[in-house]
mmCIF file of C-alpha atoms in Angstrom:
data_model
loop_
_atom_site.group_PDB
_atom_site.id
_atom_site.type_symbol
_atom_site.label_atom_id
_atom_site.label_comp_id
_atom_site.label_asym_id
_atom_site.label_seq_id
_atom_site.Cartn_x
_atom_site.Cartn_y
_atom_site.Cartn_z
ATOM 1 C CA MET A 25 -9.914 -42.918 -9.810
ATOM 2 C CA LEU A 26 -10.023 -46.342 -11.525
ATOM 3 C CA CYS A 27 -7.501 -45.077 -14.040
ATOM 4 C CA TRP A 28 -5.261 -43.994 -11.004
ATOM 5 C CA ILE A 29 -5.310 -47.520 -9.431
ATOM 6 C CA VAL A 30 -4.679 -49.229 -12.526
ATOM 7 C CA CYS A 31 -1.570 -47.004 -13.343
ATOM 8 C CA TYR A 32 -0.457 -47.453 -9.766
ATOM 9 C CA LEU A 33 -0.520 -51.347 -9.969
ATOM 10 C CA ILE A 34 1.439 -51.128 -13.302
ATOM 11 C CA TRP A 35 4.162 -49.309 -11.674
ATOM 12 C CA LEU A 36 4.007 -51.461 -8.620
ATOM 13 C CA ILE A 37 4.386 -54.811 -10.721
ATOM 14 C CA SER A 38 7.316 -53.104 -12.530
ATOM 15 C CA ALA A 39 9.040 -52.202 -9.155
ATOM 16 C CA LEU A 40 8.535 -55.997 -7.771
ATOM 17 C CA ASP A 41 10.186 -57.490 -10.896
ATOM 18 C CA GLY A 42 13.333 -55.122 -10.510
ATOM 19 C CA SER A 43 12.759 -53.187 -13.554
ATOM 20 C CA CYS A 44 12.114 -50.082 -11.439
ATOM 21 C CA SER A 45 13.916 -48.735 -8.196
ATOM 22 C CA GLU A 46 11.855 -48.377 -5.052
ATOM 23 C CA LEU A 47 8.939 -45.874 -4.630
ATOM 24 C CA PRO A 48 10.501 -42.877 -3.064
ATOM 25 C CA PRO A 49 8.250 -42.436 0.152
ATOM 26 C CA VAL A 50 6.417 -39.075 1.015
ATOM 27 C CA ASP A 51 4.659 -39.058 4.277
ATOM 28 C CA ASN A 52 0.762 -38.306 4.123
ATOM 29 C CA SER A 53 0.366 -38.879 0.573
ATOM 30 C CA VAL A 54 -0.796 -41.188 -2.221
ATOM 31 C CA PHE A 55 1.412 -41.686 -5.329
ATOM 32 C CA VAL A 56 -0.046 -42.275 -8.779
ATOM 33 C CA GLY A 57 1.997 -43.367 -11.719
ATOM 34 C CA ASN A 58 1.365 -43.558 -15.731
ATOM 35 C CA GLU A 59 3.762 -45.994 -17.635
ATOM 36 C CA THR A 60 4.740 -45.008 -21.157
ATOM 37 C CA ASP A 61 7.370 -46.729 -23.714
ATOM 38 C CA GLU A 62 10.429 -45.066 -22.191
ATOM 39 C CA GLN A 63 9.440 -43.523 -18.695
ATOM 40 C CA ILE A 64 6.908 -43.473 -15.979
ATOM 41 C CA LEU A 65 5.376 -40.313 -14.817
ATOM 42 C CA GLY A 66 4.201 -40.033 -11.339
ATOM 43 C CA ILE A 67 2.325 -37.587 -9.155
ATOM 44 C CA TYR A 68 1.994 -37.076 -5.435
ATOM 45 C CA LEU A 69 -1.432 -36.187 -3.823
ATOM 46 C CA CYS A 70 -1.686 -35.198 -0.270
ATOM 47 C CA ILE A 71 -4.139 -36.466 1.593
ATOM 48 C CA LYS A 72 -7.008 -34.430 3.493
ATOM 49 C CA GLY A 73 -5.908 -31.974 5.692
ATOM 50 C CA TYR A 74 -2.343 -31.613 3.971
ATOM 51 C CA HIS A 75 -1.148 -29.594 1.351
ATOM 52 C CA LEU A 76 1.568 -30.080 -1.116
ATOM 53 C CA VAL A 77 4.786 -28.147 -0.926
ATOM 54 C CA GLY A 78 7.269 -28.705 -3.753
ATOM 55 C CA LYS A 79 7.051 -30.206 -7.376
ATOM 56 C CA GLN A 80 4.163 -32.546 -7.587
ATOM 57 C CA SER A 81 5.065 -34.474 -10.896
ATOM 58 C CA LEU A 82 7.985 -36.892 -11.072
ATOM 59 C CA VAL A 83 9.689 -38.696 -13.933
ATOM 60 C CA PHE A 84 11.390 -42.155 -13.698
ATOM 61 C CA ASP A 85 13.427 -42.750 -16.758
ATOM 62 C CA ARG A 86 15.786 -45.407 -18.172
ATOM 63 C CA SER A 87 18.710 -44.274 -15.736
ATOM 64 C CA LYS A 88 16.546 -45.318 -13.074
ATOM 65 C CA GLU A 89 16.919 -41.979 -11.217
ATOM 66 C CA TRP A 90 14.194 -39.474 -10.176
ATOM 67 C CA ASN A 91 14.631 -36.013 -11.883
ATOM 68 C CA ALA A 92 13.570 -33.804 -9.189
ATOM 69 C CA SER A 93 13.572 -33.520 -5.347
ATOM 70 C CA LEU A 94 10.675 -35.012 -3.516
ATOM 71 C CA PRO A 95 7.850 -32.772 -2.364
ATOM 72 C CA GLU A 96 6.437 -32.750 1.159
ATOM 73 C CA CYS A 97 2.986 -32.936 2.585
ATOM 74 C CA HIS A 98 2.425 -30.102 5.250
ATOM 75 C CA LEU A 99 -0.284 -30.221 7.644
ATOM 76 C CA GLY A 100 -2.739 -27.290 7.068
ATOM 77 C CA HIS A 101 -4.830 -26.580 4.089
ATOM 78 C CA CYS A 102 -4.163 -22.990 3.067
ATOM 79 C CA PRO A 103 -1.334 -20.736 3.095
ATOM 80 C CA ASP A 104 -0.163 -18.978 6.389
ATOM 81 C CA PRO A 105 -2.204 -16.028 7.176
ATOM 82 C CA VAL A 106 -0.593 -12.631 7.244
ATOM 83 C CA LEU A 107 -1.702 -9.386 8.702
ATOM 84 C CA GLU A 108 0.755 -6.339 8.956
ATOM 85 C CA HIS A 109 0.286 -4.222 11.788
ATOM 86 C CA GLY A 110 -2.076 -6.751 13.433
ATOM 87 C CA LYS A 111 -2.671 -9.942 15.066
ATOM 88 C CA ILE A 112 -4.141 -13.297 14.086
ATOM 89 C CA SER A 113 -6.141 -15.606 16.191
ATOM 90 C CA SER A 114 -4.134 -18.730 14.868
ATOM 91 C CA SER A 115 -0.567 -19.351 15.320
ATOM 92 C CA GLY A 116 -0.243 -22.969 13.938
ATOM 93 C CA PRO A 117 -1.436 -24.772 10.695
ATOM 94 C CA VAL A 118 -4.753 -24.218 9.481
ATOM 95 C CA ASN A 119 -7.231 -27.049 8.063
ATOM 96 C CA ALA A 120 -10.072 -26.816 5.964
ATOM 97 C CA SER A 121 -13.089 -25.119 7.192
ATOM 98 C CA ASP A 122 -11.211 -23.593 10.032
ATOM 99 C CA LYS A 123 -11.694 -19.783 10.832
ATOM 100 C CA ILE A 124 -9.325 -17.137 11.997
ATOM 101 C CA THR A 125 -9.841 -13.586 13.413
ATOM 102 C CA PHE A 126 -8.114 -10.447 12.899
ATOM 103 C CA GLU A 127 -7.332 -7.555 15.000
ATOM 104 C CA CYS A 128 -5.078 -4.447 14.428
ATOM 105 C CA ASN A 129 -2.532 -2.892 16.729
ATOM 106 C CA ASP A 130 -3.187 0.329 18.730
ATOM 107 C CA SER A 131 -3.101 3.520 16.212
ATOM 108 C CA TYR A 132 -4.290 1.345 13.424
ATOM 109 C CA VAL A 133 -7.978 0.683 12.192
ATOM 110 C CA LEU A 134 -9.231 -2.638 10.428
ATOM 111 C CA LYS A 135 -10.397 -2.217 6.884
ATOM 112 C CA GLY A 136 -12.083 -5.435 5.819
ATOM 113 C CA SER A 137 -13.494 -8.377 7.262
ATOM 114 C CA ASN A 138 -12.438 -9.265 10.804
ATOM 115 C CA TRP A 139 -12.548 -12.935 10.080
ATOM 116 C CA SER A 140 -11.637 -15.515 7.139
ATOM 117 C CA GLN A 141 -12.075 -19.205 6.474
ATOM 118 C CA CYS A 142 -9.869 -21.817 4.774
ATOM 119 C CA LEU A 143 -11.836 -23.323 1.964
ATOM 120 C CA GLU A 144 -11.354 -26.584 0.187
ATOM 121 C CA ASP A 145 -9.594 -25.190 -2.602
ATOM 122 C CA HIS A 146 -6.642 -23.779 -0.702
ATOM 123 C CA THR A 147 -7.841 -20.309 -0.763
ATOM 124 C CA TRP A 148 -9.113 -17.836 2.220
ATOM 125 C CA ALA A 149 -12.591 -16.294 2.139
ATOM 126 C CA PRO A 150 -13.416 -13.372 2.668
ATOM 127 C CA PRO A 151 -9.983 -11.769 1.543
ATOM 128 C CA PHE A 152 -7.504 -10.614 4.323
ATOM 129 C CA PRO A 153 -8.026 -7.182 5.594
ATOM 130 C CA ILE A 154 -5.354 -4.596 6.062
ATOM 131 C CA CYS A 155 -4.559 -2.524 8.983
ATOM 132 C CA ARG A 156 -4.682 1.144 8.179
ATOM 133 C CA SER A 157 -3.071 4.164 10.241
ATOM 134 C CA ARG A 158 -5.586 6.118 12.065
ATOM 135 C CA ASP A 159 -3.497 9.401 10.930
ATOM 136 C CA CYS A 160 -4.437 11.116 7.703
ATOM 137 C CA GLU A 161 -2.516 11.794 4.597
ATOM 138 C CA PRO A 162 -1.821 15.616 4.344
ATOM 139 C CA PRO A 163 -5.057 17.181 2.709
ATOM 140 C CA GLY A 164 -4.987 18.410 -0.694
ATOM 141 C CA ALA A 165 -4.155 21.999 -1.612
ATOM 142 C CA LEU A 166 -6.661 24.197 -3.317
ATOM 143 C CA VAL A 167 -6.361 26.214 -6.530
ATOM 144 C CA HIS A 168 -6.597 29.923 -5.386
ATOM 145 C CA GLY A 169 -6.655 28.767 -1.723
ATOM 146 C CA TYR A 170 -4.836 27.340 1.289
ATOM 147 C CA PHE A 171 -5.708 25.481 4.597
ATOM 148 C CA GLU A 172 -4.768 26.059 8.130
ATOM 149 C CA GLY A 173 -3.740 23.038 10.455
ATOM 150 C CA GLU A 174 -0.396 21.423 11.143
ATOM 151 C CA THR A 175 -1.156 17.937 12.349
ATOM 152 C CA PHE A 176 -3.063 15.272 10.547
ATOM 153 C CA THR A 177 -3.344 12.717 13.448
ATOM 154 C CA SER A 178 -7.035 11.091 14.015
ATOM 155 C CA GLY A 179 -9.151 13.627 15.265
ATOM 156 C CA SER A 180 -7.327 16.569 14.107
ATOM 157 C CA VAL A 181 -9.227 19.458 12.097
ATOM 158 C CA VAL A 182 -8.161 21.512 9.022
ATOM 159 C CA THR A 183 -9.728 24.787 7.911
ATOM 160 C CA TYR A 184 -9.851 25.980 4.178
ATOM 161 C CA TYR A 185 -9.741 29.594 3.120
ATOM 162 C CA CYS A 186 -9.860 31.172 -0.488
ATOM 163 C CA GLU A 187 -8.016 34.068 -1.911
ATOM 164 C CA ASP A 188 -9.427 37.542 -2.301
ATOM 165 C CA GLY A 189 -12.049 37.431 -5.249
ATOM 166 C CA TYR A 190 -12.959 33.789 -4.530
ATOM 167 C CA ASP A 191 -15.814 32.131 -2.825
ATOM 168 C CA LEU A 192 -15.376 28.781 -0.904
ATOM 169 C CA VAL A 193 -17.878 26.113 -2.245
ATOM 170 C CA GLY A 194 -18.163 22.922 -0.136
ATOM 171 C CA THR A 195 -17.000 22.103 3.439
ATOM 172 C CA GLN A 196 -14.789 24.531 5.092
ATOM 173 C CA MET A 197 -13.472 22.546 8.090
ATOM 174 C CA LEU A 198 -12.250 18.901 7.641
ATOM 175 C CA GLN A 199 -11.687 16.338 10.322
ATOM 176 C CA CYS A 200 -9.524 13.169 10.258
ATOM 177 C CA ILE A 201 -11.499 10.179 11.401
ATOM 178 C CA ASP A 202 -9.634 6.682 11.491
ATOM 179 C CA GLY A 203 -7.251 7.614 8.651
ATOM 180 C CA GLU A 204 -9.705 9.274 6.436
ATOM 181 C CA TRP A 205 -10.820 12.984 5.967
ATOM 182 C CA ASN A 206 -14.579 13.043 6.714
ATOM 183 C CA SER A 207 -15.689 15.094 3.700
ATOM 184 C CA SER A 208 -14.410 15.849 0.166
ATOM 185 C CA TYR A 209 -12.178 18.904 -0.354
ATOM 186 C CA PRO A 210 -13.868 22.309 -1.080
ATOM 187 C CA THR A 211 -13.198 24.409 -4.175
ATOM 188 C CA CYS A 212 -12.322 28.137 -4.640
ATOM 189 C CA GLU A 213 -14.535 29.955 -7.313
ATOM 190 C CA SER A 214 -14.266 33.261 -8.813
ATOM 191 C CA ILE A 215 -16.672 35.794 -7.482
ATOM 192 C CA GLN A 216 -19.298 36.905 -10.154
ATOM 193 C CA GLU A 217 -19.597 40.698 -9.946
ATOM 194 C CA THR A 218 -23.449 41.940 -10.148
ATOM 195 C CA PRO A 219 -23.590 44.394 -12.997
ATOM 196 C CA LYS A 220 -24.542 47.802 -11.966
ATOM 197 C CA PRO A 221 -27.586 49.254 -13.333
ATOM 198 C CA ALA A 222 -27.133 51.728 -16.181
ATOM 199 C CA GLU A 223 -27.194 55.260 -15.069
ATOM 200 C CA GLN A 224 -29.995 57.575 -16.118
ATOM 201 C CA SER A 225 -28.899 60.335 -18.598
ATOM 202 C CA ALA A 226 -29.585 63.983 -17.146
ATOM 203 C CA LEU A 227 -32.309 64.257 -19.779
ATOM 204 C CA GLU A 228 -34.088 61.096 -18.496
ATOM 205 C CA LYS A 229 -33.771 62.746 -14.947
ATOM 206 C CA ALA A 230 -35.438 65.987 -16.111
ATOM 207 C CA ILE A 231 -38.268 64.099 -17.896
ATOM 208 C CA LEU A 232 -38.875 62.107 -14.835
ATOM 209 C CA ALA A 233 -38.805 65.172 -12.682
ATOM 210 C CA PHE A 234 -41.275 66.806 -14.982
ATOM 211 C CA GLN A 235 -43.607 63.761 -14.753
ATOM 212 C CA GLU A 236 -43.558 63.907 -10.966
ATOM 213 C CA SER A 237 -45.835 66.892 -10.655
ATOM 214 C CA ASN A 238 -49.343 67.431 -11.893
ATOM 215 C CA ASP A 239 -48.935 71.189 -11.742
ATOM 216 C CA LEU A 240 -47.485 72.696 -15.053
ATOM 217 C CA CYS A 241 -45.656 75.447 -13.496
ATOM 218 C CA SER A 242 -44.254 73.136 -10.917
ATOM 219 C CA ALA A 243 -43.278 70.343 -13.472
ATOM 220 C CA THR A 244 -41.559 72.989 -15.830
ATOM 221 C CA GLU A 245 -39.450 74.192 -12.704
ATOM 222 C CA ASN A 246 -38.478 70.795 -11.904
ATOM 223 C CA PHE A 247 -37.643 69.981 -15.432
ATOM 224 C CA VAL A 248 -35.302 73.190 -15.802
ATOM 225 C CA ARG A 249 -33.728 72.536 -12.452
ATOM 226 C CA ARG A 250 -32.757 68.960 -13.428
ATOM 227 C CA LEU A 251 -31.171 70.087 -16.669
ATOM 228 C CA LYS A 252 -29.125 72.775 -14.814
ATOM 229 C CA GLU A 253 -28.099 70.137 -12.497
ATOM 230 C CA GLY A 254 -27.014 67.801 -15.204
ATOM 231 C CA GLY A 255 -25.310 70.536 -16.945
ATOM 232 C CA LEU A 256 -27.398 70.479 -20.027
ATOM 233 C CA THR A 257 -28.361 73.619 -22.161
ATOM 234 C CA MET A 258 -31.705 73.953 -23.956
ATOM 235 C CA GLU A 259 -29.728 73.581 -27.422
ATOM 236 C CA GLU A 260 -28.689 70.263 -26.118
ATOM 237 C CA VAL A 261 -31.924 69.168 -24.975
ATOM 238 C CA LYS A 262 -33.452 70.106 -28.373
ATOM 239 C CA PHE A 263 -30.888 68.157 -30.109
ATOM 240 C CA SER A 264 -31.310 65.122 -27.826
ATOM 241 C CA LEU A 265 -35.246 65.218 -28.415
ATOM 242 C CA GLU A 266 -35.057 65.507 -32.085
ATOM 243 C CA ILE A 267 -32.923 62.350 -32.190
ATOM 244 C CA LYS A 268 -35.403 60.503 -29.794
ATOM 245 C CA LYS A 269 -38.152 61.889 -32.196
ATOM 246 C CA THR A 270 -36.325 60.464 -35.402
ATOM 247 C CA LYS A 271 -35.742 57.000 -33.885
ATOM 248 C CA LEU A 272 -39.276 56.714 -32.766
ATOM 249 C CA LYS A 273 -40.460 57.419 -36.621
ATOM 250 C CA THR A 274 -38.067 54.840 -37.697
ATOM 251 C CA ASP A 275 -39.146 52.360 -35.371
ATOM 252 C CA ILE A 276 -42.749 52.752 -36.368
ATOM 253 C CA LEU A 277 -42.003 52.635 -39.927
ATOM 254 C CA LEU A 278 -40.037 49.461 -39.585
ATOM 255 C CA LYS A 279 -42.799 47.775 -37.602
ATOM 256 C CA TYR A 280 -45.337 48.831 -40.061
ATOM 257 C CA HIS A 281 -43.548 47.423 -42.947
ATOM 258 C CA SER A 282 -42.570 44.240 -41.175
#
């Protein structure tokens, strides 16, 4: 601060002895100058409660003319607040520490803080909110699916469906609430078919029929009946049994030598 005062006094003495032109006045400001060999560099500082509009630094050279237009000190400490599709409590200049409030127009909803304060560093905090439409954007389309619903205004509902062969995973009905869908979109996933159990051969069915009866005669009759129902002859049965016998021997030998 002392340096600024000394610099200003040097500039003032130069002005009084006629070597400088009169100091250009700027209301509600303080001028600080710094003299060099060929020129004087000056800056304007607005007093508390005002903010500078225009170029702050000015240079006085040998032509004794200022090289820039003068700035102005405007009442108010922060940039004018703006809220699209809404209203602000203040309509005039805002000073440091002043607070303002926000309100959205009908059919819009406020997203963010409903108030803000002008700080000493010429900024607003919290940041200004936005007014978002209460209507929703069209919902997303599904791969292998579709939705039913033609309006997306606040309160409207859309319903999702999947194509044949696909299952819906997630919320089927979505509702528009204050500009946002109340749930994430579902998905359509392919239906996994359950594998069918392997069918028993005619011989296996005949063997099971044989085992179901404790009486040997009844068991034999059941066995023969099942063979006939399956269309098997005794020769085919004998051949199948020989194959099973050979396989059993092979499995036993492999297990014994392993």
